[in-house]
Tab-separated table of C-alpha atoms in Angstrom:
chain	number	residue	atom	x	y	z
A	6	MET	CA	-40.340	5.190	-32.531
A	7	SER	CA	-38.528	7.752	-30.235
A	8	GLU	CA	-41.366	9.863	-30.189
A	9	HIS	CA	-43.398	7.165	-28.316
A	10	ASP	CA	-40.802	6.548	-25.883
A	11	LYS	CA	-41.585	10.067	-23.962
A	12	SER	CA	-42.138	9.367	-20.115
A	13	ALA	CA	-43.791	12.998	-19.852
A	14	ALA	CA	-47.277	12.439	-18.402
A	15	PRO	CA	-50.236	14.383	-19.989
A	16	LYS	CA	-50.942	17.573	-17.971
A	17	ILE	CA	-54.737	16.337	-16.909
A	18	GLY	CA	-55.850	13.287	-15.557
A	19	LEU	CA	-54.537	9.417	-14.939
A	20	LYS	CA	-50.974	10.912	-14.787
A	21	SER	CA	-50.014	7.903	-12.896
A	22	LEU	CA	-51.080	5.608	-16.174
A	23	PHE	CA	-49.324	7.946	-18.300
A	24	SER	CA	-46.075	7.807	-15.996
A	25	TRP	CA	-45.591	3.781	-16.861
A	26	GLY	CA	-43.154	4.282	-19.458
A	27	LYS	CA	-43.213	4.947	-23.101
A	28	SER	CA	-41.312	3.148	-22.636
A	29	GLU	CA	-30.891	-3.873	-55.885
A	30	THR	CA	-32.800	-5.805	-58.705
A	31	THR	CA	-31.279	-9.104	-58.733
A	32	ALA	CA	-30.852	-11.098	-62.211
A	33	VAL	CA	-33.687	-13.533	-62.970
A	34	SER	CA	-32.506	-17.177	-61.171
A	35	SER	CA	-33.854	-20.323	-62.477
A	36	ASN	CA	-33.254	-22.139	-59.355
A	37	PRO	CA	-34.442	-20.931	-56.256
A	38	ALA	CA	-32.048	-23.081	-54.467
A	39	ASP	CA	-29.561	-20.274	-55.128
A	40	GLU	CA	-30.869	-19.184	-51.665
A	41	THR	CA	-29.545	-21.171	-48.755
A	42	PRO	CA	-32.325	-23.089	-47.000
A	43	ILE	CA	-33.172	-22.030	-43.668
A	44	THR	CA	-33.856	-25.284	-41.172
A	45	VAL	CA	-36.677	-24.466	-38.895
A	46	PRO	CA	-36.634	-26.792	-35.910
A	47	VAL	CA	-39.799	-28.426	-35.497
A	48	GLU	CA	-40.520	-27.607	-31.594
A	49	GLU	CA	-43.508	-27.525	-29.825
A	50	ASP	CA	-43.228	-24.211	-28.408
A	51	ALA	CA	-41.761	-22.534	-31.746
A	52	LEU	CA	-44.308	-23.626	-34.385
A	53	TYR	CA	-47.305	-21.268	-34.290
A	54	TRP	CA	-49.089	-22.464	-37.566
A	55	GLU	CA	-52.461	-20.819	-38.238
A	56	GLU	CA	-54.935	-23.574	-37.458
A	57	GLY	CA	-58.522	-23.335	-36.875
A	58	ASN	CA	-58.935	-20.201	-38.983
A	59	LEU	CA	-62.171	-21.188	-41.305
A	60	ASP	CA	-64.656	-19.366	-39.266
A	61	VAL	CA	-67.333	-19.568	-41.860
A	62	THR	CA	-69.686	-22.387	-42.975
A	63	LEU	CA	-71.776	-21.865	-45.922
A	64	PRO	CA	-73.258	-24.243	-48.499
A	65	SER	CA	-71.312	-26.318	-51.146
A	66	LEU	CA	-71.102	-25.172	-54.775
A	67	PRO	CA	-70.378	-27.580	-57.569
A	68	THR	CA	-66.393	-27.637	-58.266
A	69	VAL	CA	-65.513	-25.903	-61.145
A	70	ASN	CA	-62.578	-27.708	-62.902
A	71	VAL	CA	-59.173	-25.242	-62.962
A	72	PRO	CA	-55.519	-25.789	-63.307
A	73	ILE	CA	-54.131	-26.596	-59.993
A	74	ILE	CA	-50.172	-25.970	-59.874
A	75	GLU	CA	-48.789	-28.497	-57.509
A	76	ASN	CA	-46.344	-30.946	-56.732
A	77	PRO	CA	-47.938	-34.841	-57.515
A	78	ALA	CA	-47.158	-35.614	-53.717
A	79	THR	CA	-49.700	-32.901	-53.036
A	80	GLU	CA	-52.669	-35.299	-53.734
A	81	ALA	CA	-51.934	-38.303	-51.573
A	82	LEU	CA	-51.218	-35.918	-48.804
A	83	ILE	CA	-54.108	-33.801	-49.211
A	84	LYS	CA	-56.200	-37.148	-48.745
A	85	SER	CA	-54.567	-38.395	-45.925
A	86	GLU	CA	-55.366	-34.703	-44.275
A	87	ARG	CA	-58.912	-35.183	-44.973
A	88	ALA	CA	-58.977	-38.221	-42.883
A	89	THR	CA	-58.466	-35.987	-39.540
A	90	SER	CA	-59.199	-32.456	-40.998
A	91	GLU	CA	-62.269	-31.009	-42.263
A	92	VAL	CA	-61.791	-27.737	-44.071
A	93	VAL	CA	-64.904	-25.509	-44.889
A	94	VAL	CA	-64.727	-22.814	-47.136
A	95	GLU	CA	-66.995	-19.972	-47.746
A	96	THR	CA	-69.393	-19.970	-50.774
A	97	ALA	CA	-68.175	-17.265	-53.219
A	98	GLN	CA	-71.173	-14.418	-53.673
A	99	PRO	CA	-70.275	-11.456	-55.558
A	100	ALA	CA	-68.546	-8.837	-53.413
A	101	THR	CA	-71.110	-5.914	-53.976
A	102	SER	CA	-74.307	-8.188	-53.659
A	103	VAL	CA	-75.174	-6.179	-50.425
A	104	SER	CA	-75.488	-2.280	-50.532
A	105	GLU	CA	-73.292	-0.125	-48.654
A	106	HIS	CA	-76.073	1.027	-46.325
A	107	SER	CA	-76.544	-2.643	-45.414
A	108	PHE	CA	-73.057	-3.299	-44.657
A	109	PHE	CA	-72.815	-0.153	-42.846
A	110	SER	CA	-75.894	-1.690	-40.374
A	111	ARG	CA	-73.917	-4.972	-40.432
A	112	MET	CA	-70.938	-3.108	-39.287
A	113	LYS	CA	-72.732	-1.156	-36.447
A	114	VAL	CA	-74.079	-4.469	-35.054
A	115	GLY	CA	-70.369	-6.330	-35.205
A	116	LEU	CA	-69.176	-3.539	-33.144
A	117	THR	CA	-71.652	-4.052	-30.032
A	118	ARG	CA	-69.252	-5.442	-27.885
A	119	THR	CA	-66.611	-2.528	-28.353
A	120	ARG	CA	-69.502	0.108	-28.087
A	121	GLU	CA	-70.460	-1.691	-25.006
A	122	SER	CA	-67.320	-0.916	-23.408
A	123	PHE	CA	-66.626	2.517	-24.781
A	124	THR	CA	-69.258	4.582	-25.976
A	125	SER	CA	-72.108	3.106	-23.879
A	126	GLY	CA	-70.109	5.000	-20.936
A	127	MET	CA	-69.328	7.850	-23.203
A	128	VAL	CA	-73.047	8.649	-23.752
A	129	THR	CA	-73.836	8.388	-20.030
A	130	LEU	CA	-71.014	10.871	-19.338
A	131	LEU	CA	-71.534	13.462	-22.125
A	132	ILE	CA	-75.151	13.602	-22.815
A	133	GLY	CA	-77.426	16.003	-20.855
A	134	GLY	CA	-75.382	19.568	-21.260
A	135	LYS	CA	-73.278	18.824	-18.193
A	136	GLU	CA	-70.038	21.443	-17.641
A	137	ILE	CA	-66.965	20.429	-19.129
A	138	ASP	CA	-64.454	20.085	-15.929
A	139	ASP	CA	-61.211	18.205	-15.340
A	140	GLU	CA	-63.222	15.672	-13.233
A	141	LEU	CA	-65.426	15.228	-16.458
A	142	LEU	CA	-62.233	14.942	-18.754
A	143	GLU	CA	-60.583	12.527	-16.615
A	144	GLU	CA	-63.532	10.055	-16.786
A	145	ILE	CA	-63.079	10.008	-20.626
A	146	GLU	CA	-59.377	9.107	-20.352
A	147	THR	CA	-60.703	6.102	-17.934
A	148	GLN	CA	-63.437	5.107	-20.694
A	149	MET	CA	-60.837	5.491	-23.671
A	150	LEU	CA	-58.138	3.517	-21.928
A	151	VAL	CA	-60.853	0.490	-20.692
A	152	ALA	CA	-61.579	0.029	-24.611
A	153	ASP	CA	-57.980	-0.592	-25.282
A	154	MET	CA	-57.579	2.547	-27.489
A	155	GLY	CA	-54.090	2.747	-25.592
A	156	ILE	CA	-52.289	5.737	-23.739
A	157	ASP	CA	-50.676	7.391	-26.708
A	158	ALA	CA	-53.977	7.856	-28.638
A	159	THR	CA	-55.950	8.474	-25.327
A	160	ARG	CA	-53.356	11.182	-24.624
A	161	ILE	CA	-53.509	12.789	-27.884
A	162	ILE	CA	-57.447	12.903	-27.814
A	163	ILE	CA	-57.618	14.277	-24.407
A	164	ASP	CA	-55.028	16.950	-25.268
A	165	ARG	CA	-56.777	18.004	-28.115
A	166	LEU	CA	-59.971	18.411	-26.323
A	167	THR	CA	-58.727	20.011	-23.603
A	168	GLU	CA	-57.102	22.560	-25.948
A	169	ARG	CA	-60.242	23.357	-27.578
A	170	VAL	CA	-61.920	23.754	-24.106
A	171	SER	CA	-59.446	26.399	-23.228
A	172	ARG	CA	-60.016	28.200	-26.316
A	173	LYS	CA	-63.625	28.145	-25.136
A	174	GLU	CA	-64.601	26.251	-28.279
A	175	LEU	CA	-66.206	23.680	-26.109
A	176	THR	CA	-68.671	25.217	-23.229
A	177	HIS	CA	-70.688	22.061	-22.678
A	178	SER	CA	-70.890	18.168	-22.856
A	179	ASN	CA	-72.992	17.663	-25.662
A	180	GLY	CA	-70.502	19.681	-27.828
A	181	LEU	CA	-67.934	17.898	-26.320
A	182	TYR	CA	-69.351	14.674	-27.383
A	183	LYS	CA	-69.587	15.778	-30.913
A	184	ALA	CA	-65.976	16.615	-30.778
A	185	LEU	CA	-64.865	13.723	-29.663
A	186	GLN	CA	-66.082	11.883	-32.731
A	187	GLN	CA	-64.457	14.570	-34.938
A	188	GLU	CA	-61.161	13.980	-33.323
A	189	LEU	CA	-61.456	10.104	-33.390
A	190	VAL	CA	-61.901	10.811	-37.166
A	191	GLU	CA	-59.014	12.747	-37.391
A	192	LEU	CA	-56.736	10.302	-35.616
A	193	LEU	CA	-57.720	7.721	-38.039
A	194	ALA	CA	-57.741	9.417	-41.061
A	195	PRO	CA	-53.603	9.204	-41.861
A	196	ARG	CA	-54.055	5.568	-42.082
A	197	VAL	CA	-56.750	5.350	-44.485
A	198	LYS	CA	-55.284	4.343	-47.561
A	199	PRO	CA	-56.929	2.081	-49.816
A	200	MET	CA	-54.952	-0.604	-51.338
A	201	GLN	CA	-54.383	0.433	-55.199
A	202	ILE	CA	-53.481	-2.510	-57.421
A	203	ASP	CA	-50.563	-0.820	-60.174
A	204	PRO	CA	-51.442	-1.937	-63.595
A	205	ASN	CA	-47.818	-1.353	-64.814
A	206	LYS	CA	-46.770	-3.962	-61.945
A	207	ARG	CA	-47.917	-7.330	-63.452
A	208	PRO	CA	-48.512	-9.440	-61.598
A	209	TYR	CA	-49.163	-7.414	-58.469
A	210	VAL	CA	-47.398	-9.437	-55.663
A	211	ILE	CA	-49.338	-9.130	-52.410
A	212	LEU	CA	-47.378	-11.317	-49.524
A	213	MET	CA	-49.860	-12.364	-46.622
A	214	VAL	CA	-48.222	-12.397	-43.103
A	215	GLY	CA	-49.517	-12.878	-39.451
A	216	VAL	CA	-49.432	-14.827	-36.521
A	217	ASN	CA	-51.605	-18.005	-36.151
A	218	GLY	CA	-55.336	-17.947	-35.872
A	219	VAL	CA	-56.196	-14.413	-37.187
A	220	GLY	CA	-57.782	-15.738	-40.066
A	221	LYS	CA	-55.307	-14.896	-42.790
A	222	THR	CA	-56.137	-17.784	-45.241
A	223	THR	CA	-59.799	-16.765	-44.990
A	224	THR	CA	-58.959	-13.466	-45.821
A	225	ILE	CA	-56.953	-14.038	-48.815
A	226	GLY	CA	-60.090	-16.206	-50.243
A	227	LYS	CA	-62.389	-12.949	-49.502
A	228	LEU	CA	-59.624	-10.305	-50.963
A	229	ALA	CA	-59.076	-12.958	-54.154
A	230	LYS	CA	-62.835	-13.115	-54.876
A	231	ARG	CA	-63.180	-8.876	-54.290
A	232	LEU	CA	-60.297	-8.445	-56.896
A	233	GLN	CA	-61.602	-10.879	-59.252
A	234	HIS	CA	-65.053	-9.213	-58.928
A	235	GLU	CA	-63.326	-5.962	-60.045
A	236	GLY	CA	-62.217	-7.801	-63.291
A	237	LYS	CA	-58.554	-8.552	-61.990
A	238	LYS	CA	-56.673	-12.080	-62.715
A	239	VAL	CA	-55.815	-13.782	-59.368
A	240	MET	CA	-53.562	-16.495	-58.874
A	241	LEU	CA	-52.983	-17.596	-55.212
A	242	ALA	CA	-49.834	-19.557	-53.985
A	243	ALA	CA	-50.081	-21.383	-50.874
A	244	GLY	CA	-47.079	-20.733	-49.100
A	245	ASP	CA	-48.112	-22.362	-45.463
A	246	THR	CA	-46.563	-25.530	-46.765
A	247	PHE	CA	-46.825	-26.806	-42.626
A	248	ARG	CA	-50.144	-27.957	-42.897
A	249	ALA	CA	-51.762	-29.961	-45.765
A	250	ALA	CA	-55.290	-28.671	-44.501
A	251	ALA	CA	-54.259	-24.867	-45.317
A	252	VAL	CA	-53.247	-25.965	-48.979
A	253	GLU	CA	-56.165	-27.833	-49.498
A	254	GLN	CA	-58.180	-24.688	-48.405
A	255	LEU	CA	-56.605	-22.629	-50.806
A	256	GLN	CA	-57.291	-25.074	-53.573
A	257	ILE	CA	-60.942	-25.242	-52.795
A	258	TRP	CA	-61.288	-21.368	-52.602
A	259	GLY	CA	-59.499	-21.783	-56.168
A	260	GLN	CA	-61.873	-24.347	-57.828
A	261	ARG	CA	-64.995	-22.412	-56.555
A	262	ASN	CA	-63.618	-19.299	-58.016
A	263	ASN	CA	-62.047	-20.612	-61.036
A	264	ILE	CA	-58.423	-19.305	-59.573
A	265	ALA	CA	-55.586	-21.083	-60.223
A	266	VAL	CA	-53.525	-22.460	-57.026
A	267	VAL	CA	-49.744	-23.113	-57.241
A	268	ALA	CA	-48.712	-25.452	-54.178
A	269	GLN	CA	-46.039	-28.019	-53.333
A	270	SER	CA	-45.986	-31.117	-50.731
A	271	THR	CA	-46.387	-30.321	-47.093
A	272	GLY	CA	-42.949	-29.205	-45.672
A	273	ALA	CA	-41.659	-27.773	-48.973
A	274	ASP	CA	-39.609	-24.239	-48.629
A	275	SER	CA	-42.145	-21.467	-48.739
A	276	ALA	CA	-39.749	-19.335	-50.735
A	277	SER	CA	-39.698	-22.252	-53.321
A	278	VAL	CA	-43.321	-22.005	-53.763
A	279	ALA	CA	-43.174	-18.313	-53.788
A	280	PHE	CA	-40.805	-18.668	-56.420
A	281	ASP	CA	-42.489	-21.167	-58.742
A	282	ALA	CA	-45.780	-18.919	-58.564
A	283	LEU	CA	-44.605	-15.881	-59.299
A	284	GLN	CA	-42.988	-17.415	-62.579
A	285	SER	CA	-46.546	-19.088	-63.346
A	286	ALA	CA	-48.051	-15.843	-62.642
A	287	ARG	CA	-45.956	-14.026	-65.276
A	288	ALA	CA	-46.325	-16.935	-67.776
A	289	LYS	CA	-50.160	-16.756	-67.574
A	290	ASP	CA	-50.166	-13.016	-67.403
A	291	MET	CA	-52.151	-12.463	-64.232
A	292	ASP	CA	-52.935	-9.323	-62.987
A	293	VAL	CA	-52.598	-10.286	-59.245
A	294	LEU	CA	-50.744	-12.826	-57.223
A	295	ILE	CA	-51.653	-13.559	-53.269
A	296	ILE	CA	-49.167	-15.369	-51.413
A	297	ASP	CA	-49.997	-17.202	-48.226
A	298	THR	CA	-47.607	-18.046	-45.288
A	299	ALA	CA	-47.561	-20.020	-42.151
A	300	GLY	CA	-48.723	-18.404	-39.335
A	301	ARG	CA	-46.044	-17.722	-36.885
A	302	LEU	CA	-45.020	-16.023	-33.340
A	303	HIS	CA	-43.263	-12.619	-34.476
A	304	THR	CA	-40.928	-13.432	-31.514
A	305	LYS	CA	-39.673	-16.295	-33.145
A	306	SER	CA	-37.038	-14.962	-35.068
A	307	ASN	CA	-35.874	-18.263	-37.123
A	308	LEU	CA	-39.643	-17.919	-38.398
A	309	MET	CA	-39.521	-14.190	-39.028
A	310	GLU	CA	-36.101	-14.969	-41.180
A	311	GLU	CA	-38.173	-17.040	-43.529
A	312	LEU	CA	-40.284	-14.222	-44.208
A	313	ARG	CA	-37.189	-12.366	-44.958
A	314	LYS	CA	-35.960	-15.207	-47.151
A	315	VAL	CA	-39.128	-15.243	-49.162
A	316	LYS	CA	-39.190	-11.450	-49.883
A	317	ARG	CA	-35.502	-11.892	-51.238
A	318	VAL	CA	-36.591	-14.810	-53.511
A	319	LEU	CA	-39.508	-13.182	-55.037
A	320	GLN	CA	-37.000	-9.955	-55.737
A	321	LYS	CA	-34.893	-12.410	-58.114
A	322	VAL	CA	-37.980	-12.748	-60.177
A	323	ASP	CA	-39.331	-9.140	-60.055
A	324	GLY	CA	-36.750	-6.756	-58.061
A	325	THR	CA	-39.849	-4.638	-57.361
A	326	ALA	CA	-41.758	-7.693	-55.585
A	327	PRO	CA	-43.655	-7.841	-53.207
A	328	HIS	CA	-45.645	-4.718	-54.190
A	329	GLU	CA	-48.206	-5.136	-50.750
A	330	VAL	CA	-46.659	-6.675	-47.509
A	331	MET	CA	-49.952	-7.139	-45.797
A	332	LEU	CA	-50.245	-8.059	-41.892
A	333	VAL	CA	-53.521	-9.689	-40.924
A	334	VAL	CA	-54.380	-8.869	-37.427
A	335	ASP	CA	-56.734	-10.201	-34.754
A	336	ALA	CA	-58.662	-7.352	-33.162
A	337	GLY	CA	-59.465	-9.364	-30.272
A	338	THR	CA	-55.341	-9.391	-29.202
A	339	GLY	CA	-55.901	-5.938	-27.947
A	340	GLN	CA	-52.598	-4.076	-27.338
A	341	ASN	CA	-50.371	-6.893	-28.510
A	342	ALA	CA	-51.610	-6.252	-31.861
A	343	LEU	CA	-49.557	-2.864	-31.697
A	344	ASN	CA	-46.467	-5.353	-31.249
A	345	GLN	CA	-47.329	-7.611	-33.985
A	346	VAL	CA	-47.466	-4.554	-36.347
A	347	GLN	CA	-44.138	-3.243	-34.874
A	348	GLU	CA	-42.300	-6.643	-35.066
A	349	PHE	CA	-43.314	-7.678	-38.553
A	350	ASP	CA	-42.878	-3.969	-40.037
A	351	GLN	CA	-38.991	-4.488	-38.725
A	352	VAL	CA	-38.589	-7.818	-40.383
A	353	VAL	CA	-40.481	-7.289	-43.956
A	354	GLY	CA	-41.467	-3.843	-44.187
A	355	LEU	CA	-45.509	-3.714	-44.176
A	356	THR	CA	-47.340	-1.695	-46.354
A	357	GLY	CA	-50.888	-2.426	-45.243
A	358	LEU	CA	-52.753	-4.108	-42.337
A	359	THR	CA	-56.224	-5.952	-42.207
A	360	ILE	CA	-57.642	-5.744	-39.053
A	361	THR	CA	-60.111	-8.934	-38.644
A	362	LYS	CA	-62.659	-10.105	-36.230
A	363	LEU	CA	-63.735	-6.906	-35.359
A	364	ASP	CA	-67.276	-8.545	-34.654
A	365	GLY	CA	-66.115	-10.705	-32.106
A	366	THR	CA	-64.540	-8.513	-29.318
A	367	ALA	CA	-64.701	-5.544	-26.880
A	368	LYS	CA	-61.314	-4.414	-27.854
A	369	GLY	CA	-61.995	-2.545	-31.501
A	370	GLY	CA	-60.456	0.539	-29.751
A	371	VAL	CA	-57.179	-0.995	-30.522
A	372	LEU	CA	-57.370	0.533	-34.408
A	373	PHE	CA	-56.775	4.075	-32.657
A	374	ASN	CA	-53.477	2.904	-30.891
A	375	ILE	CA	-52.315	1.441	-33.786
A	376	ALA	CA	-52.953	4.676	-36.093
A	377	SER	CA	-51.219	6.621	-33.391
A	378	ARG	CA	-48.320	4.441	-32.813
A	379	SER	CA	-47.547	3.215	-36.270
A	380	HIS	CA	-47.057	4.277	-40.129
A	381	VAL	CA	-48.842	1.282	-41.563
A	382	PRO	CA	-52.235	2.106	-43.562
A	383	ILE	CA	-55.050	0.225	-42.626
A	384	ARG	CA	-56.504	-1.121	-45.794
A	385	TYR	CA	-59.450	-3.536	-44.687
A	386	ILE	CA	-61.433	-4.518	-41.954
A	387	GLY	CA	-63.589	-7.642	-41.033
A	388	VAL	CA	-66.760	-7.550	-39.025
A	389	GLY	CA	-68.252	-10.985	-40.033
A	390	GLU	CA	-67.990	-14.176	-41.668
A	391	LYS	CA	-69.434	-13.074	-44.881
A	392	ILE	CA	-67.538	-12.821	-48.069
A	393	ASP	CA	-68.723	-9.011	-48.451
A	394	ASP	CA	-67.727	-8.477	-44.792
A	395	LEU	CA	-64.202	-7.816	-45.513
A	396	ARG	CA	-64.149	-4.014	-46.568
A	397	PRO	CA	-61.840	-1.332	-47.089
A	398	PHE	CA	-61.382	0.869	-43.917
A	399	ILE	CA	-63.189	4.112	-44.224
A	400	ALA	CA	-62.274	6.389	-40.670
A	401	LYS	CA	-65.708	8.344	-40.739
A	402	GLU	CA	-67.579	5.427	-41.120
A	403	PHE	CA	-66.154	3.353	-38.749
A	404	VAL	CA	-66.403	6.126	-35.839
A	405	ALA	CA	-70.061	6.392	-36.857
A	406	ALA	CA	-70.746	2.986	-36.374
A	407	LEU	CA	-69.062	2.784	-33.077
A	408	PHE	CA	-71.145	5.717	-31.697
A	409	GLN	CA	-74.276	4.478	-33.588
A	410	THR	CA	-74.539	7.668	-35.845
A	411	GLU	CA	-75.744	7.846	-39.419
A	412	ASN	CA	-72.414	7.904	-41.710
């Protein structure tokens, strides 16, 4: 990441801000115990399990009887958990039940807080045909930084705009307003790479990772329903073994959507769950296996090492697995989201991102910072609680919604 460690400030505006510093395929094993178990000390400051991620409440559907693959002890644990924890799961709806236009309208509403902190100020600055000068460009810089776009992304955009002004391509603020939107789309475009399920890799294994509280388990349910609607046979693995409620949540998703779930008892080795799930998915000829994992703080090395073990154990069954390692990030964490991307990428090698909760934050500008500082594609964004509010990321659509223009 040396390209981001430059200390040189941009040639224009907010120089003091920019000077702060950028600063082999293994034979299949029949026993996952071949891997030495990792002992994770149970300390209050070390455990960051994903709790309270259920941000949706919809009417119940009749339970569909489907096979739940689990350790016999799980049922008793689940009953015990129900006494102290209520699990709410979103009712399944067809992923394409809402038109694209309707989703775009909802996304514009969802981005209201980000728009208020960023584009509203831009409109005041740029609409009216003002002449472009250093002061105007400096004010644009300030607006971008306040919106959590980050120093690198801001510098890139301002440098590009300045160059266009110097070439006389832009002479008044109305043109600058349109050029700004174009440059923002260009910045995001390299990270727009929708997830493609390779039919030659069956099952296609998706390992979901992230810190606590980002909506990871809920995202898994939404993604599973989307893939199922596309005709894929999907299986889920309850790898968050530290919370019985997390296991129960996935099981309810499975029951209501006719999706099999692999689970073990609370406290079981998550790598063992992943191993059993992949073998089961192969035997049942599944198209996709989505593996949940416990939320963990990216600064805790012992918990991050557990993810490495899950990946190694999966490769004992399929040397190419996992085929997708997706990090779920809460947009509301702002610039800390970039730290999460970098740390998880270093440990498990990320292949995709899902940015959730864009509808509840003014920090949606963090997508631009992530795009400028990371190579990891942004697969999906979440802008609401409905099942079809998890959508593939489209740069032009996102910027249009941010500026309230027609896509």
